[in-house]
């Protein structure tokens, strides 16, 4: 094979590639696709249009009072394994990456002087009541932007309730369960 033949082959390949590009361009112009605003086929995303507050309440599931009434502290103790690498729970226990959590229910946010909290947590203020714990443990960084607790959160309402029921057993005072 001499170089002239090689050139012919290269030329043929190039011409072929150009033809493909040209056909593509032409097809685009000829067909000029328009993208419809709505899907041709309805996709069920599970989202329903709400028809007032009753529907909204239903979507949110049972209230915290209802969840806490049937929560199981023993199940919560198992879930607490996710927290135990950073938190001790016994009275006077050491702070680890996070503060000791003895008596945390209804304690003030940043309840230990011996732990160096983020300013975000301290500025949030208020107490760790049921609502606050529930909100924080759902997604810590949503409830307190800038918290240094690196934990994604617990998605399941029932699991959070079990966990809070367990936290409730830690401490001297018996905090009454929440009511509606
Ligand atoms: C990776 C370590 C880590 C894990 C895991 C973790 N935490 Fe924390 N937690 C922290 C840190 C750090 C703080 C202090 C946050 C701040 O100052 O912003 C904290 C703060 C808290 C506070 C506030 C305490 C106070 O004195 O105000 C509570 C309540 C809490 N954690 C509960 C939990 C629970 C329950 C779990 C398990 C579901 C958990 N944490 C998992 C590190 C962790």
PDB file of C-alpha atoms in Angstrom, residues 5 11 24 39 43-44 47 60 65 79 81 95 117 134 137 159 168-169 176:
ATOM      1  CA  UNK A   5      -3.836   4.754  -1.263  1.00  0.00           C
ATOM      2  CA  UNK A  11     -10.347  10.758   2.660  1.00  0.00           C
ATOM      3  CA  UNK A  24     -27.706  14.815  11.737  1.00  0.00           C
ATOM      4  CA  UNK A  39     -45.252  14.776  30.316  1.00  0.00           C
ATOM      5  CA  UNK A  43     -46.109  10.063  36.309  1.00  0.00           C
ATOM      6  CA  UNK A  44     -47.506   9.317  39.744  1.00  0.00           C
ATOM      7  CA  UNK A  47     -47.851  13.822  45.768  1.00  0.00           C
ATOM      8  CA  UNK A  60     -47.769  14.689  58.210  1.00  0.00           C
ATOM      9  CA  UNK A  65     -48.208  13.305  71.364  1.00  0.00           C
ATOM     10  CA  UNK A  79     -31.378   3.178  68.061  1.00  0.00           C
ATOM     11  CA  UNK A  81     -26.235   2.979  69.261  1.00  0.00           C
ATOM     12  CA  UNK A  95     -18.166  14.414  77.008  1.00  0.00           C
ATOM     13  CA  UNK A 117     -20.868  24.094  71.885  1.00  0.00           C
ATOM     14  CA  UNK A 134     -37.927  15.780  67.539  1.00  0.00           C
ATOM     15  CA  UNK A 137     -33.108  14.672  65.453  1.00  0.00           C
ATOM     16  CA  UNK A 159     -37.903   5.638  65.514  1.00  0.00           C
ATOM     17  CA  UNK A 168     -36.647  10.503  78.706  1.00  0.00           C
ATOM     18  CA  UNK A 169     -35.489   7.597  80.891  1.00  0.00           C
ATOM     19  CA  UNK A 176     -44.662  14.131  81.561  1.00  0.00           C
TER      20      UNK A 176
END
